[in-house]
Amino acid sequence: SQQGEEDPQALSIQEGENATMNCSYKTSINNLQWYRQNSGRGLVHLILIRSNEREKHSGRLRVTLDTSKKSSSLLITASRAADTASYFCATETNTGKLIFGQGTTLQVKP
Amino acid sequence: DAGITQSPRHKVTETGTPVTLRCHQTENHRYMYWYRQDPGHGLRLIHYSYGVKDTDKGEVSDGYSVSRSKTEDFLLTLESATSSQTSVYFCAISDPSGRGETQYFGPGTRLLVL
């Protein structure tokens, strides 16, 4: 079974709007990471948040982590057509391996 | 992109034939991983390596073997390909000793087993 579950599975917004995607997980983690995958390409790391952190920013990205609820959210502000991609959360547990969720497909319409 | 290449990028093969996929890195990273990506399953770890000749199984290792004889190369072998191994295969690298746990991914190999 998957450690990370993303919600929603698909999201369609207009350019300029904010996009929020959520990730829930089951076991304790060392960190949680978000990756982006453009169609037909490999995954690209976006941001890492450690288990003792609650919020992190990187450019237009804002990630929150609530370890009590075992959940994280990724907010992309002022979205652009180039943000169209699939977004995956991945959790690193004490095994040191990453476990990926199934992803959220984001479409940003011009 | 990090210096990771995968070969071949596309392959069509028949059931029962052996297949080897290659991952090559120029980053001198210690850890290397093989994942498969299938609709509805996200990415699942097949095998990983934590050094030359040091490998271990992941979540979906049945039917796959790996070898790492040099730091830069990590080979994934399907001894006798089956249709259920039709997938997109991604190699990734990381270097937890100094730079955190971020993984860097190759471009992927699309494998079709007929």
PDB file of C-alpha atoms in Angstrom:
ATOM      1  CA  SER A   1       0.000   0.000   0.000  1.00  0.00           C
ATOM      2  CA  GLN A   2       1.138   3.511  -0.684  1.00  0.00           C
ATOM      3  CA  GLN A   3       2.544   5.567   2.151  1.00  0.00           C
ATOM      4  CA  GLY A   4       1.572   8.837   0.536  1.00  0.00           C
ATOM      5  CA  GLU A   5      -1.856   9.632  -0.831  1.00  0.00           C
ATOM      6  CA  GLU A   6      -2.330  12.825  -2.792  1.00  0.00           C
ATOM      7  CA  ASP A   7      -5.549  14.742  -3.055  1.00  0.00           C
ATOM      8  CA  PRO A   8      -7.001  15.728  -5.441  1.00  0.00           C
ATOM      9  CA  GLN A   9      -5.926  13.313  -8.163  1.00  0.00           C
ATOM     10  CA  ALA A  10      -6.501  16.014 -10.763  1.00  0.00           C
ATOM     11  CA  LEU A  11      -6.794  19.787 -10.575  1.00  0.00           C
ATOM     12  CA  SER A  12      -7.584  22.309 -13.299  1.00  0.00           C
ATOM     13  CA  ILE A  13      -7.226  26.047 -12.694  1.00  0.00           C
ATOM     14  CA  GLN A  14      -6.779  29.297 -14.598  1.00  0.00           C
ATOM     15  CA  GLU A  15      -3.449  31.016 -14.904  1.00  0.00           C
ATOM     16  CA  GLY A  16      -2.892  33.372 -11.989  1.00  0.00           C
ATOM     17  CA  GLU A  17      -4.907  31.298  -9.522  1.00  0.00           C
ATOM     18  CA  ASN A  18      -3.385  29.402  -6.627  1.00  0.00           C
ATOM     19  CA  ALA A  19      -3.141  25.610  -6.651  1.00  0.00           C
ATOM     20  CA  THR A  20      -3.234  23.548  -3.492  1.00  0.00           C
ATOM     21  CA  MET A  21      -2.528  19.839  -3.298  1.00  0.00           C
ATOM     22  CA  ASN A  22      -2.492  17.659  -0.245  1.00  0.00           C
ATOM     23  CA  CYS A  23      -0.597  14.583   0.828  1.00  0.00           C
ATOM     24  CA  SER A  24      -1.398  12.210   3.646  1.00  0.00           C
ATOM     25  CA  TYR A  25       0.855   9.479   4.948  1.00  0.00           C
ATOM     26  CA  LYS A  26       0.667   6.640   7.427  1.00  0.00           C
ATOM     27  CA  THR A  27       3.897   6.153   9.361  1.00  0.00           C
ATOM     28  CA  SER A  28       6.384   8.449  11.054  1.00  0.00           C
ATOM     29  CA  ILE A  29       8.787  10.183   8.704  1.00  0.00           C
ATOM     30  CA  ASN A  30      12.203  11.851   8.640  1.00  0.00           C
ATOM     31  CA  ASN A  31      11.170  14.251   5.934  1.00  0.00           C
ATOM     32  CA  LEU A  32       8.623  14.818   3.203  1.00  0.00           C
ATOM     33  CA  GLN A  33       9.511  15.935  -0.287  1.00  0.00           C
ATOM     34  CA  TRP A  34       7.598  17.241  -3.268  1.00  0.00           C
ATOM     35  CA  TYR A  35       8.558  16.467  -6.838  1.00  0.00           C
ATOM     36  CA  ARG A  36       7.250  17.643 -10.194  1.00  0.00           C
ATOM     37  CA  GLN A  37       7.053  15.568 -13.344  1.00  0.00           C
ATOM     38  CA  ASN A  38       6.421  17.071 -16.733  1.00  0.00           C
ATOM     39  CA  SER A  39       4.850  14.782 -19.290  1.00  0.00           C
ATOM     40  CA  GLY A  40       7.326  12.196 -20.542  1.00  0.00           C
ATOM     41  CA  ARG A  41      10.132  13.389 -18.284  1.00  0.00           C
ATOM     42  CA  GLY A  42      11.807  12.362 -15.056  1.00  0.00           C
ATOM     43  CA  LEU A  43      10.901  13.773 -11.673  1.00  0.00           C
ATOM     44  CA  VAL A  44      12.407  17.023 -10.470  1.00  0.00           C
ATOM     45  CA  HIS A  45      12.835  17.809  -6.799  1.00  0.00           C
ATOM     46  CA  LEU A  46      10.956  20.892  -5.633  1.00  0.00           C
ATOM     47  CA  ILE A  47      11.239  21.159  -1.885  1.00  0.00           C
ATOM     48  CA  LEU A  48      12.039  19.130   1.231  1.00  0.00           C
ATOM     49  CA  ILE A  49      10.524  19.711   4.655  1.00  0.00           C
ATOM     50  CA  ARG A  50      11.884  17.947   7.702  1.00  0.00           C
ATOM     51  CA  SER A  51       9.744  16.371  10.389  1.00  0.00           C
ATOM     52  CA  ASN A  52      10.595  19.144  12.862  1.00  0.00           C
ATOM     53  CA  GLU A  53       9.588  21.895  10.443  1.00  0.00           C
ATOM     54  CA  ARG A  54       6.055  23.190   9.970  1.00  0.00           C
ATOM     55  CA  GLU A  55       6.326  25.441   6.946  1.00  0.00           C
ATOM     56  CA  LYS A  56       8.784  26.113   4.182  1.00  0.00           C
ATOM     57  CA  HIS A  57       8.880  28.469   1.222  1.00  0.00           C
ATOM     58  CA  SER A  58      10.699  28.382  -2.078  1.00  0.00           C
ATOM     59  CA  GLY A  59       9.781  31.044  -4.601  1.00  0.00           C
ATOM     60  CA  ARG A  60       6.088  30.582  -5.405  1.00  0.00           C
ATOM     61  CA  LEU A  61       5.949  27.322  -3.471  1.00  0.00           C
ATOM     62  CA  ARG A  62       4.759  26.986   0.096  1.00  0.00           C
ATOM     63  CA  VAL A  63       4.789  23.645   1.870  1.00  0.00           C
ATOM     64  CA  THR A  64       3.271  22.884   5.233  1.00  0.00           C
ATOM     65  CA  LEU A  65       3.664  19.781   7.346  1.00  0.00           C
ATOM     66  CA  ASP A  66       1.409  18.655  10.168  1.00  0.00           C
ATOM     67  CA  THR A  67       2.955  15.576  11.751  1.00  0.00           C
ATOM     68  CA  SER A  68       0.064  15.183  14.197  1.00  0.00           C
ATOM     69  CA  LYS A  69      -2.311  14.739  11.259  1.00  0.00           C
ATOM     70  CA  LYS A  70       0.307  13.044   9.089  1.00  0.00           C
ATOM     71  CA  SER A  71      -0.386  15.419   6.254  1.00  0.00           C
ATOM     72  CA  SER A  72       1.300  17.999   4.079  1.00  0.00           C
ATOM     73  CA  SER A  73       0.140  20.544   1.567  1.00  0.00           C
ATOM     74  CA  LEU A  74       1.820  22.159  -1.410  1.00  0.00           C
ATOM     75  CA  LEU A  75       0.616  25.606  -2.452  1.00  0.00           C
ATOM     76  CA  ILE A  76       1.657  27.079  -5.778  1.00  0.00           C
ATOM     77  CA  THR A  77       0.804  30.759  -5.905  1.00  0.00           C
ATOM     78  CA  ALA A  78       0.081  32.797  -9.045  1.00  0.00           C
ATOM     79  CA  SER A  79       0.177  29.706 -11.220  1.00  0.00           C
ATOM     80  CA  ARG A  80       1.494  29.747 -14.767  1.00  0.00           C
ATOM     81  CA  ALA A  81       0.842  27.528 -17.756  1.00  0.00           C
ATOM     82  CA  ALA A  82       4.376  26.169 -17.275  1.00  0.00           C
ATOM     83  CA  ASP A  83       3.303  24.769 -13.895  1.00  0.00           C
ATOM     84  CA  THR A  84       1.189  22.195 -15.726  1.00  0.00           C
ATOM     85  CA  ALA A  85       2.622  18.866 -14.563  1.00  0.00           C
ATOM     86  CA  SER A  86       2.113  16.017 -12.121  1.00  0.00           C
ATOM     87  CA  TYR A  87       3.150  16.618  -8.546  1.00  0.00           C
ATOM     88  CA  PHE A  88       4.220  13.853  -6.195  1.00  0.00           C
ATOM     89  CA  CYS A  89       4.835  13.792  -2.505  1.00  0.00           C
ATOM     90  CA  ALA A  90       7.432  11.377  -1.181  1.00  0.00           C
ATOM     91  CA  THR A  91       8.101  10.449   2.408  1.00  0.00           C
ATOM     92  CA  GLU A  92      11.394   9.315   3.804  1.00  0.00           C
ATOM     93  CA  THR A  93      10.999   6.939   6.712  1.00  0.00           C
ATOM     94  CA  ASN A  94      13.596   5.482   9.043  1.00  0.00           C
ATOM     95  CA  THR A  95      14.530   2.969   6.336  1.00  0.00           C
ATOM     96  CA  GLY A  96      16.064   5.848   4.412  1.00  0.00           C
ATOM     97  CA  LYS A  97      14.042   5.041   1.311  1.00  0.00           C
ATOM     98  CA  LEU A  98      11.517   7.316  -0.347  1.00  0.00           C
ATOM     99  CA  ILE A  99       7.921   6.202  -0.763  1.00  0.00           C
ATOM    100  CA  PHE A 100       5.980   8.071  -3.415  1.00  0.00           C
ATOM    101  CA  GLY A 101       2.321   8.836  -3.641  1.00  0.00           C
ATOM    102  CA  GLN A 102       0.306   8.467  -6.819  1.00  0.00           C
ATOM    103  CA  GLY A 103       0.469  12.133  -7.685  1.00  0.00           C
ATOM    104  CA  THR A 104      -1.777  15.077  -8.483  1.00  0.00           C
ATOM    105  CA  THR A 105      -2.116  16.126 -12.102  1.00  0.00           C
ATOM    106  CA  LEU A 106      -2.291  19.906 -12.369  1.00  0.00           C
ATOM    107  CA  GLN A 107      -3.482  21.681 -15.476  1.00  0.00           C
ATOM    108  CA  VAL A 108      -3.083  25.445 -15.636  1.00  0.00           C
ATOM    109  CA  LYS A 109      -5.108  27.000 -18.433  1.00  0.00           C
ATOM    110  CA  PRO A 110      -3.764  30.147 -20.106  1.00  0.00           C
TER     111      PRO A 110
ATOM    112  CA  ASP B   1      19.325  17.947 -15.124  1.00  0.00           C
ATOM    113  CA  ALA B   2      21.775  16.120 -12.911  1.00  0.00           C
ATOM    114  CA  GLY B   3      24.278  14.073 -14.903  1.00  0.00           C
ATOM    115  CA  ILE B   4      22.152  10.978 -15.229  1.00  0.00           C
ATOM    116  CA  THR B   5      21.534   9.115 -18.447  1.00  0.00           C
ATOM    117  CA  GLN B   6      19.500   6.013 -19.106  1.00  0.00           C
ATOM    118  CA  SER B   7      19.803   3.639 -22.013  1.00  0.00           C
ATOM    119  CA  PRO B   8      17.950   2.620 -23.981  1.00  0.00           C
ATOM    120  CA  ARG B   9      15.252   5.283 -23.789  1.00  0.00           C
ATOM    121  CA  HIS B  10      12.703   3.059 -25.502  1.00  0.00           C
ATOM    122  CA  LYS B  11      12.602  -0.696 -25.941  1.00  0.00           C
ATOM    123  CA  VAL B  12      10.134  -3.209 -27.289  1.00  0.00           C
ATOM    124  CA  THR B  13      10.805  -6.826 -26.473  1.00  0.00           C
ATOM    125  CA  GLU B  14       9.049 -10.158 -26.382  1.00  0.00           C
ATOM    126  CA  THR B  15       7.933 -12.167 -23.392  1.00  0.00           C
ATOM    127  CA  GLY B  16      10.657 -14.461 -22.129  1.00  0.00           C
ATOM    128  CA  THR B  17      13.627 -12.494 -23.431  1.00  0.00           C
ATOM    129  CA  PRO B  18      16.236 -10.971 -21.135  1.00  0.00           C
ATOM    130  CA  VAL B  19      16.454  -7.193 -20.951  1.00  0.00           C
ATOM    131  CA  THR B  20      19.101  -4.968 -19.367  1.00  0.00           C
ATOM    132  CA  LEU B  21      18.598  -1.294 -18.673  1.00  0.00           C
ATOM    133  CA  ARG B  22      21.536   0.922 -17.887  1.00  0.00           C
ATOM    134  CA  CYS B  23      21.807   3.963 -15.658  1.00  0.00           C
ATOM    135  CA  HIS B  24      24.946   6.083 -15.843  1.00  0.00           C
ATOM    136  CA  GLN B  25      25.801   9.020 -13.584  1.00  0.00           C
ATOM    137  CA  THR B  26      28.591  11.551 -13.642  1.00  0.00           C
ATOM    138  CA  GLU B  27      27.906  12.974 -10.158  1.00  0.00           C
ATOM    139  CA  ASN B  28      29.868  10.396  -8.155  1.00  0.00           C
ATOM    140  CA  HIS B  29      26.830   9.912  -5.920  1.00  0.00           C
ATOM    141  CA  ARG B  30      26.885   6.926  -3.632  1.00  0.00           C
ATOM    142  CA  TYR B  31      23.227   5.911  -3.791  1.00  0.00           C
ATOM    143  CA  MET B  32      21.446   4.762  -6.936  1.00  0.00           C
ATOM    144  CA  TYR B  33      17.876   3.565  -7.336  1.00  0.00           C
ATOM    145  CA  TRP B  34      15.642   1.885  -9.867  1.00  0.00           C
ATOM    146  CA  TYR B  35      11.915   2.672  -9.864  1.00  0.00           C
ATOM    147  CA  ARG B  36       9.059   1.708 -12.080  1.00  0.00           C
ATOM    148  CA  GLN B  37       6.132   4.013 -12.758  1.00  0.00           C
ATOM    149  CA  ASP B  38       2.716   2.660 -13.615  1.00  0.00           C
ATOM    150  CA  PRO B  39      -0.692   4.358 -13.807  1.00  0.00           C
ATOM    151  CA  GLY B  40      -2.435   4.195 -10.445  1.00  0.00           C
ATOM    152  CA  HIS B  41       0.702   3.170  -8.581  1.00  0.00           C
ATOM    153  CA  GLY B  42       2.996   6.171  -8.695  1.00  0.00           C
ATOM    154  CA  LEU B  43       6.673   5.273  -8.428  1.00  0.00           C
ATOM    155  CA  ARG B  44       7.675   2.034  -6.767  1.00  0.00           C
ATOM    156  CA  LEU B  45      11.196   1.118  -5.755  1.00  0.00           C
ATOM    157  CA  ILE B  46      12.608  -1.994  -7.414  1.00  0.00           C
ATOM    158  CA  HIS B  47      16.204  -2.142  -6.136  1.00  0.00           C
ATOM    159  CA  TYR B  48      18.743   0.291  -4.844  1.00  0.00           C
ATOM    160  CA  SER B  49      22.478   0.444  -4.297  1.00  0.00           C
ATOM    161  CA  TYR B  50      24.433   2.107  -1.517  1.00  0.00           C
ATOM    162  CA  GLY B  51      27.858   1.515  -3.010  1.00  0.00           C
ATOM    163  CA  VAL B  52      29.809  -0.572  -5.470  1.00  0.00           C
ATOM    164  CA  LYS B  53      28.635  -4.170  -5.205  1.00  0.00           C
ATOM    165  CA  ASP B  54      26.215  -3.187  -2.394  1.00  0.00           C
ATOM    166  CA  THR B  55      22.591  -3.571  -3.406  1.00  0.00           C
ATOM    167  CA  ASP B  56      19.282  -4.281  -1.729  1.00  0.00           C
ATOM    168  CA  LYS B  57      15.696  -5.022  -2.647  1.00  0.00           C
ATOM    169  CA  GLY B  58      12.889  -2.553  -2.823  1.00  0.00           C
ATOM    170  CA  GLU B  59       9.137  -2.903  -2.781  1.00  0.00           C
ATOM    171  CA  VAL B  60       8.716  -4.694  -6.142  1.00  0.00           C
ATOM    172  CA  SER B  61      11.950  -6.627  -6.708  1.00  0.00           C
ATOM    173  CA  ASP B  62      10.547  -9.964  -7.914  1.00  0.00           C
ATOM    174  CA  GLY B  63      11.650 -10.691 -11.478  1.00  0.00           C
ATOM    175  CA  TYR B  64      14.442  -8.099 -11.392  1.00  0.00           C
ATOM    176  CA  SER B  65      18.128  -8.204 -10.574  1.00  0.00           C
ATOM    177  CA  VAL B  66      20.699  -5.440 -10.400  1.00  0.00           C
ATOM    178  CA  SER B  67      24.437  -5.019 -10.498  1.00  0.00           C
ATOM    179  CA  ARG B  68      26.801  -2.194  -9.687  1.00  0.00           C
ATOM    180  CA  SER B  69      30.423  -2.855 -10.547  1.00  0.00           C
ATOM    181  CA  LYS B  70      31.374   0.824 -10.825  1.00  0.00           C
ATOM    182  CA  THR B  71      30.195   3.912  -8.966  1.00  0.00           C
ATOM    183  CA  GLU B  72      28.809   5.441 -12.142  1.00  0.00           C
ATOM    184  CA  ASP B  73      26.809   2.503 -13.509  1.00  0.00           C
ATOM    185  CA  PHE B  74      23.756   0.700 -12.147  1.00  0.00           C
ATOM    186  CA  LEU B  75      22.243  -2.027 -14.296  1.00  0.00           C
ATOM    187  CA  LEU B  76      18.714  -3.399 -14.029  1.00  0.00           C
ATOM    188  CA  THR B  77      18.093  -6.813 -15.582  1.00  0.00           C
ATOM    189  CA  LEU B  78      14.830  -8.522 -16.325  1.00  0.00           C
ATOM    190  CA  GLU B  79      15.952 -12.137 -16.636  1.00  0.00           C
ATOM    191  CA  SER B  80      12.839 -13.228 -18.517  1.00  0.00           C
ATOM    192  CA  ALA B  81      10.573 -10.319 -19.348  1.00  0.00           C
ATOM    193  CA  THR B  82       6.830 -10.604 -18.765  1.00  0.00           C
ATOM    194  CA  SER B  83       3.990  -8.378 -19.928  1.00  0.00           C
ATOM    195  CA  SER B  84       3.486  -7.188 -16.346  1.00  0.00           C
ATOM    196  CA  GLN B  85       6.920  -5.581 -16.557  1.00  0.00           C
ATOM    197  CA  THR B  86       5.748  -3.201 -19.245  1.00  0.00           C
ATOM    198  CA  SER B  87       6.363   0.118 -17.568  1.00  0.00           C
ATOM    199  CA  VAL B  88       8.435   3.267 -17.469  1.00  0.00           C
ATOM    200  CA  TYR B  89      11.650   2.742 -15.535  1.00  0.00           C
ATOM    201  CA  PHE B  90      13.431   5.575 -13.782  1.00  0.00           C
ATOM    202  CA  CYS B  91      16.887   5.651 -12.316  1.00  0.00           C
ATOM    203  CA  ALA B  92      17.652   8.060  -9.491  1.00  0.00           C
ATOM    204  CA  ILE B  93      20.718   9.052  -7.505  1.00  0.00           C
ATOM    205  CA  SER B  94      21.299  10.671  -4.148  1.00  0.00           C
ATOM    206  CA  ASP B  95      24.157  11.522  -1.858  1.00  0.00           C
ATOM    207  CA  PRO B  96      22.789  11.631   1.700  1.00  0.00           C
ATOM    208  CA  SER B  97      26.233  11.976   3.251  1.00  0.00           C
ATOM    209  CA  GLY B  98      26.545  15.634   2.450  1.00  0.00           C
ATOM    210  CA  ARG B  99      23.626  17.115   0.616  1.00  0.00           C
ATOM    211  CA  GLY B 100      20.476  15.837   2.196  1.00  0.00           C
ATOM    212  CA  GLU B 101      18.133  13.247   0.933  1.00  0.00           C
ATOM    213  CA  THR B 102      17.072  14.736  -2.382  1.00  0.00           C
ATOM    214  CA  GLN B 103      16.939  12.305  -5.275  1.00  0.00           C
ATOM    215  CA  TYR B 104      17.785  13.255  -8.831  1.00  0.00           C
ATOM    216  CA  PHE B 105      16.066  11.387 -11.606  1.00  0.00           C
ATOM    217  CA  GLY B 106      17.070  10.273 -15.052  1.00  0.00           C
ATOM    218  CA  PRO B 107      14.839  10.754 -18.101  1.00  0.00           C
ATOM    219  CA  GLY B 108      13.318   7.267 -17.959  1.00  0.00           C
ATOM    220  CA  THR B 109      13.189   4.169 -20.143  1.00  0.00           C
ATOM    221  CA  ARG B 110       9.896   3.168 -21.669  1.00  0.00           C
ATOM    222  CA  LEU B 111       9.701  -0.639 -21.914  1.00  0.00           C
ATOM    223  CA  LEU B 112       7.014  -2.560 -23.754  1.00  0.00           C
ATOM    224  CA  VAL B 113       6.913  -6.334 -23.355  1.00  0.00           C
ATOM    225  CA  LEU B 114       4.770  -8.034 -25.986  1.00  0.00           C
TER     226      LEU B 114
END
